[in-house]
Short mmCIF file of C-alpha atoms in Angstrom, two decimals:
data_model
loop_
_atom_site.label_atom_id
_atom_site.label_comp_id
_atom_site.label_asym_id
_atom_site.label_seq_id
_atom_site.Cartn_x
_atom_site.Cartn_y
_atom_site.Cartn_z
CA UNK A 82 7.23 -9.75 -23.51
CA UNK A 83 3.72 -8.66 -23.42
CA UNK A 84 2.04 -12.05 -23.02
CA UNK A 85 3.64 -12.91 -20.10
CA UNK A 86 1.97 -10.45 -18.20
CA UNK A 87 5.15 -10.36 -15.43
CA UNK A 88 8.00 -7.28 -15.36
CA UNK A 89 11.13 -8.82 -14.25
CA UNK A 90 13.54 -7.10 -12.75
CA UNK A 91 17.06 -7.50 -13.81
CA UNK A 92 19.53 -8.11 -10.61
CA UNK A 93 22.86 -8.74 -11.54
CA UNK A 94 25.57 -7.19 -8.90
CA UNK A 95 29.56 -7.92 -9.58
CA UNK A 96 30.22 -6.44 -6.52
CA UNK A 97 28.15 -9.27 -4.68
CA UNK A 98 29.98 -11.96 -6.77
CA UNK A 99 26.58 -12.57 -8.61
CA UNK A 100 27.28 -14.66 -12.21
CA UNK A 101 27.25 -11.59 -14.87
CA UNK A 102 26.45 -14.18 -17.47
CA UNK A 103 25.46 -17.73 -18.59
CA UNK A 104 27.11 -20.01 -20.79
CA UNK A 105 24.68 -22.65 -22.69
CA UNK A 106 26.49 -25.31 -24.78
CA UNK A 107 24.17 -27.43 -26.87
CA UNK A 108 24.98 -30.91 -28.68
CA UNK A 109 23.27 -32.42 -31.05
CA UNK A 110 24.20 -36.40 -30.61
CA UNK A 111 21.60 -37.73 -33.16
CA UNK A 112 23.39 -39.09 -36.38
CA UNK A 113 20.54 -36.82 -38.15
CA UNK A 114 20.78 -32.90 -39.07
CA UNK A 115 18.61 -30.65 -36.86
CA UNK A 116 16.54 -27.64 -38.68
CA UNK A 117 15.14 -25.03 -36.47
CA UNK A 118 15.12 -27.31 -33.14
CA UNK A 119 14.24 -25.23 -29.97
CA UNK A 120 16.14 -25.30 -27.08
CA UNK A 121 14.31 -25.02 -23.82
CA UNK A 122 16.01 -24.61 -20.89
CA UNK A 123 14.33 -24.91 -17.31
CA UNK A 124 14.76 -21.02 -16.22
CA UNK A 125 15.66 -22.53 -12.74
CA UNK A 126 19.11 -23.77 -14.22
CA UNK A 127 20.19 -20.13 -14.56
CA UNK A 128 20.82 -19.74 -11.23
CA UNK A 129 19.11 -17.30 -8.27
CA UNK A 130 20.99 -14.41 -10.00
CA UNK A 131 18.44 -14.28 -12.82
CA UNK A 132 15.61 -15.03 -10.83
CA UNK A 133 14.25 -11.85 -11.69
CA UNK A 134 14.83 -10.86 -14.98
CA UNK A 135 13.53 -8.11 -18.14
CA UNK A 136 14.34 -9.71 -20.80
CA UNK A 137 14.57 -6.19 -22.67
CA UNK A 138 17.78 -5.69 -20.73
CA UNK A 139 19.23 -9.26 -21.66
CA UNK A 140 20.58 -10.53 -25.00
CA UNK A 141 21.53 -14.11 -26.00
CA UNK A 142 24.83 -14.73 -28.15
CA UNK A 143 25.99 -17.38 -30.68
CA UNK A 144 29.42 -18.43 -31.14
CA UNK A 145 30.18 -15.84 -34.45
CA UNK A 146 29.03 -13.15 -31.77
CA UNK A 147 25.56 -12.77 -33.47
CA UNK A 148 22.37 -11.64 -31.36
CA UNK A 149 19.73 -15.02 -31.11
CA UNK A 150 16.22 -14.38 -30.60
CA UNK A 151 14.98 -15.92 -27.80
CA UNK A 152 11.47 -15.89 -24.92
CA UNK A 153 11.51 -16.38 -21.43
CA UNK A 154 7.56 -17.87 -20.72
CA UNK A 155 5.86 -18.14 -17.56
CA UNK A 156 3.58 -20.70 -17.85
CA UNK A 157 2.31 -21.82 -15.24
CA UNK A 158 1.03 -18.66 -14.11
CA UNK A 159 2.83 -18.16 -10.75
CA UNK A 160 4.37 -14.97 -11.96
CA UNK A 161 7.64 -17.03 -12.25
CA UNK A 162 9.67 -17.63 -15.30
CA UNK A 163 9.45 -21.40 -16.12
CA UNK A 164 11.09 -21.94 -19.69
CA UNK A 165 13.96 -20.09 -21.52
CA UNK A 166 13.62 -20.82 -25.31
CA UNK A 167 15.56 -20.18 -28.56
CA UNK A 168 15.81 -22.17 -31.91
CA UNK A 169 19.27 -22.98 -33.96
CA UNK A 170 19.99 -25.65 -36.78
CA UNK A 171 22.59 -28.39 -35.64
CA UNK A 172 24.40 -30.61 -38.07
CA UNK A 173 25.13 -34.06 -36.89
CA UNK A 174 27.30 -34.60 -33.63
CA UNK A 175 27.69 -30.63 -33.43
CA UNK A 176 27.93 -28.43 -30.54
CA UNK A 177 27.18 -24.59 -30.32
CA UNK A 178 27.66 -22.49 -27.53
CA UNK A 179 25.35 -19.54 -26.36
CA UNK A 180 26.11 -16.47 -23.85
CA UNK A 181 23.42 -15.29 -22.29
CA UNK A 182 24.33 -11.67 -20.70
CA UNK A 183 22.67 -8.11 -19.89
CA UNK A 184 23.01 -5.09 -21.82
CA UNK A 185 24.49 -2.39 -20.61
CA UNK A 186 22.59 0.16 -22.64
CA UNK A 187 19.30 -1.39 -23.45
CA UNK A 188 18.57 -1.01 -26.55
CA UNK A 189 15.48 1.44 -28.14
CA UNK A 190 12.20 0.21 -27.63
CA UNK A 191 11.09 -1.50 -30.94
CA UNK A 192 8.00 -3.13 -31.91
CA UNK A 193 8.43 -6.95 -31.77
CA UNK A 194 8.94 -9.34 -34.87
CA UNK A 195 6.25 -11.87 -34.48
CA UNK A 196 6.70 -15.06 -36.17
CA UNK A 197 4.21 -16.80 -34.21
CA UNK A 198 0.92 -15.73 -32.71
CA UNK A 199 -1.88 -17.06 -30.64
CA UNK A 200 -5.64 -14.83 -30.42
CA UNK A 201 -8.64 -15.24 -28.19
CA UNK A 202 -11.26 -13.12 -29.97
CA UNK A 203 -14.17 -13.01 -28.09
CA UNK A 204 -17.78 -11.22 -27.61
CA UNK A 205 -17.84 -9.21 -24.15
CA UNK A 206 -20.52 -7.35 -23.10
CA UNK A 207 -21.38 -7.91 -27.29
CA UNK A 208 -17.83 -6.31 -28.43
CA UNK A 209 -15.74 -8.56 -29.70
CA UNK A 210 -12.22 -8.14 -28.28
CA UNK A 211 -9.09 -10.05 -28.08
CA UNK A 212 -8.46 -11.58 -24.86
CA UNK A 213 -5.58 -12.95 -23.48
CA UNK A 214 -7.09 -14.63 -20.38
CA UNK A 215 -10.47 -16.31 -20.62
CA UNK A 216 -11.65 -16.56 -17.30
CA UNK A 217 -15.30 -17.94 -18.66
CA UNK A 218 -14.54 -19.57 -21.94
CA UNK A 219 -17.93 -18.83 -24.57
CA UNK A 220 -19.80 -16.61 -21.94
CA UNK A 221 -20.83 -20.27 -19.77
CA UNK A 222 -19.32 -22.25 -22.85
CA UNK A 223 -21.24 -20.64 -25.33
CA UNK A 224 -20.40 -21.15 -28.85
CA UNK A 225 -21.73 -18.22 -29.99
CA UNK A 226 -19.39 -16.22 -28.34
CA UNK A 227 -16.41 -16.66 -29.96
CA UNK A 228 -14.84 -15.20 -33.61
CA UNK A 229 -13.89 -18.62 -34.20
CA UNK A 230 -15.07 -20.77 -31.59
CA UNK A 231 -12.19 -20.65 -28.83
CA UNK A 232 -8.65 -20.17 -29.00
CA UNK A 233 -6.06 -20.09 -32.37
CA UNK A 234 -2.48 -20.35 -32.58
CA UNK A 235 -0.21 -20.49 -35.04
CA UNK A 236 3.11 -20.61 -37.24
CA UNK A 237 3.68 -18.73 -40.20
CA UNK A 238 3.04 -22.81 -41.87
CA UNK A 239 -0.06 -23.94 -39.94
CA UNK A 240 -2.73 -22.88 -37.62
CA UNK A 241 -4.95 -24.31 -34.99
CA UNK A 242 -7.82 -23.56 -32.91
CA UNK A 243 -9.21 -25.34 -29.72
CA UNK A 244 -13.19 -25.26 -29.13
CA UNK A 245 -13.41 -23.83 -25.73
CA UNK A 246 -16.72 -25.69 -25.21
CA UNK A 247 -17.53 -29.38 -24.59
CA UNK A 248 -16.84 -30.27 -27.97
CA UNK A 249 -13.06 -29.83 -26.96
CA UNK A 250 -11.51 -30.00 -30.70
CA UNK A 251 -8.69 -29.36 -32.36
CA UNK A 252 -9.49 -27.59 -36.03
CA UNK A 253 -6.95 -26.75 -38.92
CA UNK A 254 -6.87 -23.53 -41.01
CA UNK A 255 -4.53 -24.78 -44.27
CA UNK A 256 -2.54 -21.70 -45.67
CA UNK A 257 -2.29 -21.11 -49.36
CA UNK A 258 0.74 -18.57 -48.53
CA UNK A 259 2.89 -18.21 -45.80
CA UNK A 260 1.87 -15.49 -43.24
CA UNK A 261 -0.23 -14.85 -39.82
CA UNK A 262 -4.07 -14.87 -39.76
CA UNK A 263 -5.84 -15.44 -36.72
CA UNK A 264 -5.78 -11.71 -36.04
CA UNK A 265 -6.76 -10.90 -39.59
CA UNK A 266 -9.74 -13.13 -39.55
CA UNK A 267 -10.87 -11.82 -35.85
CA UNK A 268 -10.70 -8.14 -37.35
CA UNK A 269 -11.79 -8.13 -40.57
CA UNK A 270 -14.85 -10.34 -40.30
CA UNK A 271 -13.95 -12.60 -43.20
CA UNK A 272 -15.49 -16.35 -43.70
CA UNK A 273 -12.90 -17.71 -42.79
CA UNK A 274 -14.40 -20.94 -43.90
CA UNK A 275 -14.78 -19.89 -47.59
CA UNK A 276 -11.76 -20.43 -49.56
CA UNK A 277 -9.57 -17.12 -50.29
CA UNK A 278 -6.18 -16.27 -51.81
CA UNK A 279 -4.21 -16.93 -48.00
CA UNK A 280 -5.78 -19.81 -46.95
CA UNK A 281 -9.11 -21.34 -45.26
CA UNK A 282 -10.89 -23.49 -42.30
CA UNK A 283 -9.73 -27.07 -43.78
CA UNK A 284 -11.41 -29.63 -41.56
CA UNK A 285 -14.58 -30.88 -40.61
CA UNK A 286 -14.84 -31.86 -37.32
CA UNK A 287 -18.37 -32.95 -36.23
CA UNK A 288 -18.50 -34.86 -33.19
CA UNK A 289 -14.88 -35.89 -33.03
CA UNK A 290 -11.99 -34.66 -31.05
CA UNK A 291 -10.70 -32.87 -34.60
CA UNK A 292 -7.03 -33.82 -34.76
CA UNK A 293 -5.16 -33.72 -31.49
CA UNK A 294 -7.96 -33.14 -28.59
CA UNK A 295 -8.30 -34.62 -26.11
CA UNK A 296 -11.23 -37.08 -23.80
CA UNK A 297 -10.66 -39.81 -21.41
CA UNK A 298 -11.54 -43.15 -22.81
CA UNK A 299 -14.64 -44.79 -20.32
CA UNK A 300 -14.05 -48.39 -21.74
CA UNK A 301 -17.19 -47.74 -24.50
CA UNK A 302 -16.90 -44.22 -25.67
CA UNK A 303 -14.53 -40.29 -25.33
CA UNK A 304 -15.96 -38.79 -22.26
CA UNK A 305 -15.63 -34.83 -23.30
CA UNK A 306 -15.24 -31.91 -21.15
CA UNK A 307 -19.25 -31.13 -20.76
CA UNK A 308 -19.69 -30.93 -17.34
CA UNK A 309 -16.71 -29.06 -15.40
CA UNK A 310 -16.89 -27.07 -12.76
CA UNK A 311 -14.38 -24.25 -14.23
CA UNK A 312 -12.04 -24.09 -17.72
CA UNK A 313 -9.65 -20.91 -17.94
CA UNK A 314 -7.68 -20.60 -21.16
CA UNK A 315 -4.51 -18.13 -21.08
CA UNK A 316 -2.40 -17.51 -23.63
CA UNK A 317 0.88 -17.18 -22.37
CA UNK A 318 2.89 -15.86 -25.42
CA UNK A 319 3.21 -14.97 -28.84
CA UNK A 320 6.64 -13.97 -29.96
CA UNK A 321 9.48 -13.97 -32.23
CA UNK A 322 10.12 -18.26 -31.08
CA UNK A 323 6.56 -19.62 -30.41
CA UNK A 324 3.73 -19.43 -29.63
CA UNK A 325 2.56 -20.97 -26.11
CA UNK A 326 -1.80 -21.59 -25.23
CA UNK A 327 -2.48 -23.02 -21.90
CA UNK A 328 -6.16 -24.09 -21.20
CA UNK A 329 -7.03 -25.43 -17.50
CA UNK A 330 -10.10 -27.72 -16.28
CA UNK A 331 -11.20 -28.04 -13.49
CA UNK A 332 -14.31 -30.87 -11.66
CA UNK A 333 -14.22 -32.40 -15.13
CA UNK A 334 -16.64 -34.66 -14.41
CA UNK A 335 -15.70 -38.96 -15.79
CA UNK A 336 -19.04 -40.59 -13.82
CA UNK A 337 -16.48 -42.36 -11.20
CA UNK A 338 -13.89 -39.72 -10.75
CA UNK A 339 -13.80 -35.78 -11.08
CA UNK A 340 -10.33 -34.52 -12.50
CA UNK A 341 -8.46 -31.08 -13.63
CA UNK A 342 -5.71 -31.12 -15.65
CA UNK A 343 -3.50 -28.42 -17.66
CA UNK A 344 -3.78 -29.05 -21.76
CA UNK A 345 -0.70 -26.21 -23.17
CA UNK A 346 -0.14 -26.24 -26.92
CA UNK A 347 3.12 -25.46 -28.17
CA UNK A 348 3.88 -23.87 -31.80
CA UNK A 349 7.64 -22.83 -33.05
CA UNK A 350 8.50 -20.37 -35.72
CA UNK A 351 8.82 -22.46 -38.92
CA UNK A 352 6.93 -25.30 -37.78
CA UNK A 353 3.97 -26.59 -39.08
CA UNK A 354 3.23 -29.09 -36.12
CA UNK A 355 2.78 -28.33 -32.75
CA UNK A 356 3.01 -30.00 -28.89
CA UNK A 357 0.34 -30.23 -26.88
CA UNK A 358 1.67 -31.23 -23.28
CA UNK A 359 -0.97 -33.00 -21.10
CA UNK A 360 -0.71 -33.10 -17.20
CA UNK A 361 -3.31 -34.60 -15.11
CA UNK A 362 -3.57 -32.17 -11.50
CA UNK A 363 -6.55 -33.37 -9.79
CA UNK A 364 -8.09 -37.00 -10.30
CA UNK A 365 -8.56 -40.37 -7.24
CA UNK A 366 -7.14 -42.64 -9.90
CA UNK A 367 -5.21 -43.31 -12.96
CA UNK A 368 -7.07 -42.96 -15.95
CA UNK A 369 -6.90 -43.26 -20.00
CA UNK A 370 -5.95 -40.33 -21.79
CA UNK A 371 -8.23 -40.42 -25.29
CA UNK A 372 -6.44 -38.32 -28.46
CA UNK A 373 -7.15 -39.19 -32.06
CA UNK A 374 -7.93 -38.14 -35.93
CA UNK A 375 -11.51 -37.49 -37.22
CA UNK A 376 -12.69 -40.40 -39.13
CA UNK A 377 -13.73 -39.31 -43.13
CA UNK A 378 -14.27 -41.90 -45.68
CA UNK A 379 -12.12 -42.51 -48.70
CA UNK A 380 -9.43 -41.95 -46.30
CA UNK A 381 -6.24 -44.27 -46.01
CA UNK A 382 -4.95 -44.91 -42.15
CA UNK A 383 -1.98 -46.48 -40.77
CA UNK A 384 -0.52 -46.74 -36.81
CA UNK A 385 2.94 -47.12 -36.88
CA UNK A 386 4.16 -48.30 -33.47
CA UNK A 387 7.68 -47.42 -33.14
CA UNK A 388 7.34 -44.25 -33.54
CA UNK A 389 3.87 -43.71 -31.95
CA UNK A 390 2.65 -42.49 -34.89
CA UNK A 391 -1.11 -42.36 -36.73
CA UNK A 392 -1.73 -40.32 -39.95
CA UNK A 393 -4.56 -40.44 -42.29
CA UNK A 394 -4.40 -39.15 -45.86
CA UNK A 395 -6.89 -38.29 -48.96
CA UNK A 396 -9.70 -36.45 -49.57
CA UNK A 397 -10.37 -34.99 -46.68
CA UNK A 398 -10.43 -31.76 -46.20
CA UNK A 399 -13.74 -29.20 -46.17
CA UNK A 400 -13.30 -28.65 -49.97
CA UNK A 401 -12.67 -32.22 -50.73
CA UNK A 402 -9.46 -32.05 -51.83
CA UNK A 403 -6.26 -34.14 -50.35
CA UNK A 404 -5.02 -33.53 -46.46
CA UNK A 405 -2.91 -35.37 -43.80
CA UNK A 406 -3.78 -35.65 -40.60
CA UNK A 407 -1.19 -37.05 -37.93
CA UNK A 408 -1.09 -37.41 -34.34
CA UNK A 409 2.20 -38.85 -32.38
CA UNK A 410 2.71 -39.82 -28.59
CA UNK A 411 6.51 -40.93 -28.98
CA UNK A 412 7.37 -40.60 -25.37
CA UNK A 413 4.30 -42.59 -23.62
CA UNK A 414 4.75 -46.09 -22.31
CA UNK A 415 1.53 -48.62 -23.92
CA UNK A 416 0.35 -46.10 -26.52
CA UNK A 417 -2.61 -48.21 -28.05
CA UNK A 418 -4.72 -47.43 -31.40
CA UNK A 419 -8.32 -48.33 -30.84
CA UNK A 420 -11.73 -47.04 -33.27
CA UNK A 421 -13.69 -44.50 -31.50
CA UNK A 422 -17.36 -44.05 -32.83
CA UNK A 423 -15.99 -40.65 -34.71
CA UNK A 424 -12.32 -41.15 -34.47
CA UNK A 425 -9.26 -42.80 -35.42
CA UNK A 426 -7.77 -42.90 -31.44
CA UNK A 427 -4.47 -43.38 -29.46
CA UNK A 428 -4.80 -44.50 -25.56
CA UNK A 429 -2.39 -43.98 -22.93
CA UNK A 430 -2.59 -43.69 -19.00
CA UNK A 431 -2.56 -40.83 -17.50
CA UNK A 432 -1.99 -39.57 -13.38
CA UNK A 433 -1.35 -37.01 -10.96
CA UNK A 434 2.26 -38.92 -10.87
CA UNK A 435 3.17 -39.57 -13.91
CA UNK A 436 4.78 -37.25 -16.19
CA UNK A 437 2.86 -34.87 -18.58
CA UNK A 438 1.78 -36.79 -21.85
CA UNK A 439 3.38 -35.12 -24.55
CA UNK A 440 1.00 -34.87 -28.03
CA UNK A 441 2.61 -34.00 -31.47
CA UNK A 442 -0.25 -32.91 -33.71
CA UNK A 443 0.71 -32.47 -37.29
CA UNK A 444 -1.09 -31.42 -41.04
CA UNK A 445 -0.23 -31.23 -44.82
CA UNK A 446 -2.79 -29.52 -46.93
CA UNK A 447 -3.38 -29.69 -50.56
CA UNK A 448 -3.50 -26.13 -51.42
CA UNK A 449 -0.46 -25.75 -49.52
CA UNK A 450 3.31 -24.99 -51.98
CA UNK A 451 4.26 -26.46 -53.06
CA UNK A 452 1.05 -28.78 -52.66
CA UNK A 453 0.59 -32.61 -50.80
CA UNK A 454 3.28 -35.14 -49.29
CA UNK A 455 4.39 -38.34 -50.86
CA UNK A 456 3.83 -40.88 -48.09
CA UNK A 457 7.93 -41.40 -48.04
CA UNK A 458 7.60 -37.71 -47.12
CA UNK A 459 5.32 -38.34 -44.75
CA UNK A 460 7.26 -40.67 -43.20
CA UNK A 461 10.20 -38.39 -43.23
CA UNK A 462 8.26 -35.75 -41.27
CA UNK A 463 7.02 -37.86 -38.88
CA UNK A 464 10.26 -39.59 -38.55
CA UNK A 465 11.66 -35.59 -37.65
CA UNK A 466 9.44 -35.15 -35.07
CA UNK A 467 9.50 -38.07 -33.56
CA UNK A 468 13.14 -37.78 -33.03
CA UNK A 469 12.92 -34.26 -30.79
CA UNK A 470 11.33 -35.85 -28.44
CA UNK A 471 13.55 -39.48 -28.34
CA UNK A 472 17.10 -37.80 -29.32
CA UNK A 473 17.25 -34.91 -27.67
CA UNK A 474 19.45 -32.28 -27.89
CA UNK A 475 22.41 -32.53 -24.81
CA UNK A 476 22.19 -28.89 -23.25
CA UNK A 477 23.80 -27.79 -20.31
CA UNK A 478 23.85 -24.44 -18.52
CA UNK A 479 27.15 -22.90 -16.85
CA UNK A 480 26.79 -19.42 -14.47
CA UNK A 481 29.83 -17.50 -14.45
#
């Protein structure tokens, strides 16, 4: 996989009484049906056999013998696999069972099926390019710089884009027709914020953290990434399971303490939301964590606490017409809604020991098919994606 930028090396030996395969069993042991729910597996499970691995000489089985797509993502950029990911559908109380194997005639080089992508266009040296690692986001943070301001990734439902300046926002681009487009718009040169037959720029984000960014709350206001001492974005994959953008800070500067932290966004093939996974790596002190929704008038709002949900709805979007906006932290401990000055936000602490804050960032768009959400359909969505996270699918990983 291209976007890992790693060759693994395949070391399997019989003779050495290495496992020759791995067998993953998955359960789903929610009372609800499961659509499309990835299963990530820590690589480490696998076993020192398939510590070095190319995944063009591996293949991953179902139960009915049928080939599974899956990636193998490296994201922490240690040249290390990390994360072993594929997606399935689970009815209630079911369990499936997975071999992953090598092959012993690889297969002919194809060109891959993308059902995600992620694209860092970019002016260097005044040519735009696509990038995959930004050393210098914006040229010194300039927004100028950029096709469309930072960093996009998507679904073949729903695309986002992180400003890779101090604004540090999370925009939408609503699809009237399912498809990719970040690429499209950083080659052809379209407006991407004039409405068109596939889709268009949907939100208007002004001084607010968009849907999803991120601050740190200083008791009175969002303190934003403006003075740091370095930010690297890298986008670690695009493939046929998701699409995977990590962005680093470092010496971002909060007046009494100066912190980095990792902010990786997360989108699967056939989602429309994504995860956006939070880990604080450098900081004296505890701190609070500042993600919300951009405030627009003749919008409707409601928090609902069990879930650790917020969503907006109504006329919203660029064009005026109706959009939801949702943001979920169903796995933090004292989640708390408060009004920003430009946003709806949710607070939560955040430290160097405490486990990565996992973000849920979600959107429905008008001119979407088959068109807007009831809010019982919100619900439902929200409901969905609250449970991957608090019902969890029961995996387990056998070498053999």
């Amino acid at each position: 996989m291209k976007h890992s930028a790693i060759i693994f090396t395949l070391f399997l030996f019989a003779a050495s009484g290495m496992a020759q395969r791995a067998e993953i069993t998955v359960k789903n042991a929610s009372l609800q049906p499961r659509t499309n729910e990835p299963v990530v597996v820590p690589w480490k499970q696998f076993g020192g056999e398939f510590a070095r691995v190319d995944t063009r000489n591996l293949r991953l089985v179902n139960d009915e013998g049928a080939t599974v797509d899956f990636q193998v993502d490296d994201i922490t950029a240690d040249s290390l696999p990390d994360e072993f990911v594929f997606q399935d559908s689970y009815t209630p109380g079911q369990t499936k069972h997975y071999t992953l194997e090598p092959v012993r005639i690889p297969p002919p080089a194809t060109s891959p099926q993308y059902h995600t992508d992620a694209r860092d266009w970019k002016r260097i040296k005044g040519v735009l390019q696509s990038v995959d690692i930004d050393d210098v986001p914006g040229n010194g943070r300039e927004r100028k710089a950029y096709r469309f301001d930072g960093v996009g990734w998507e679904s073949d439902s729903m695309a986002y884009r992180l400003y890779l300046d101090e604004r540090n926002a999370v925009d939408l681009l609503g699809k009237r027709k399912p498809g990719l487009y970040w690429n499209y718009i950083g080659t052809s040169g379209v407006d991407y914020q004039a409405d068109a037959d596939w889709g268009m720029d949907i939100l208007h984000v002004g001084n607010a953290l968009g849907v999803g960014g991120i601050g740190f709350w200083n008791g009175d206001s969002v303190v934003k990434p403006v003075t740091v001492q370095f930010q690297k974005c890298r986008i670690v994959n695009r493939g046929p399971v998701r699409a995977v953008v990590r962005v680093e800070y470092q010496g971002w500067d909060l007046g009494n303490d100066t912190v980095g932290l990792s902010s990786t966004f997360i989108i699967y093939r056939g989602d429309r939301f994504c995860e956006h996974r939070v880990k604080l790596i450098r900081g004296r002190m505890a701190h609070e964590l500042a993600t919300g929704i951009v405030k627009h008038d003749s919008t409707s709002v409601e928090w609902i606490p069990g879930s650790g949900s917020l969503f907006t709805s109504g006329r919203q979007s660029r064009s005026g017409d109706s959009l939801m906006m949702a943001v979920l932290i169903p796995s933090a401990v004292g989640v708390r809604k408060i009004e920003g000055s430009y946003d709806h936000l949710l607070l939560t602490r955040i430290g160097t020991n405490t486990p990565a804050v996992r973000i849920f960032i979600s959107a429905c768009w008008q001119g979407e098919p088959p068109g807007m959400w009831s809010t019982s359909e919100i619900h439902s969505h929200l409901a969905d994606i609250a449970r991957r996270v608090r019902e969890p699918l029961n995996i387990s990983v056998k070498n053999q």
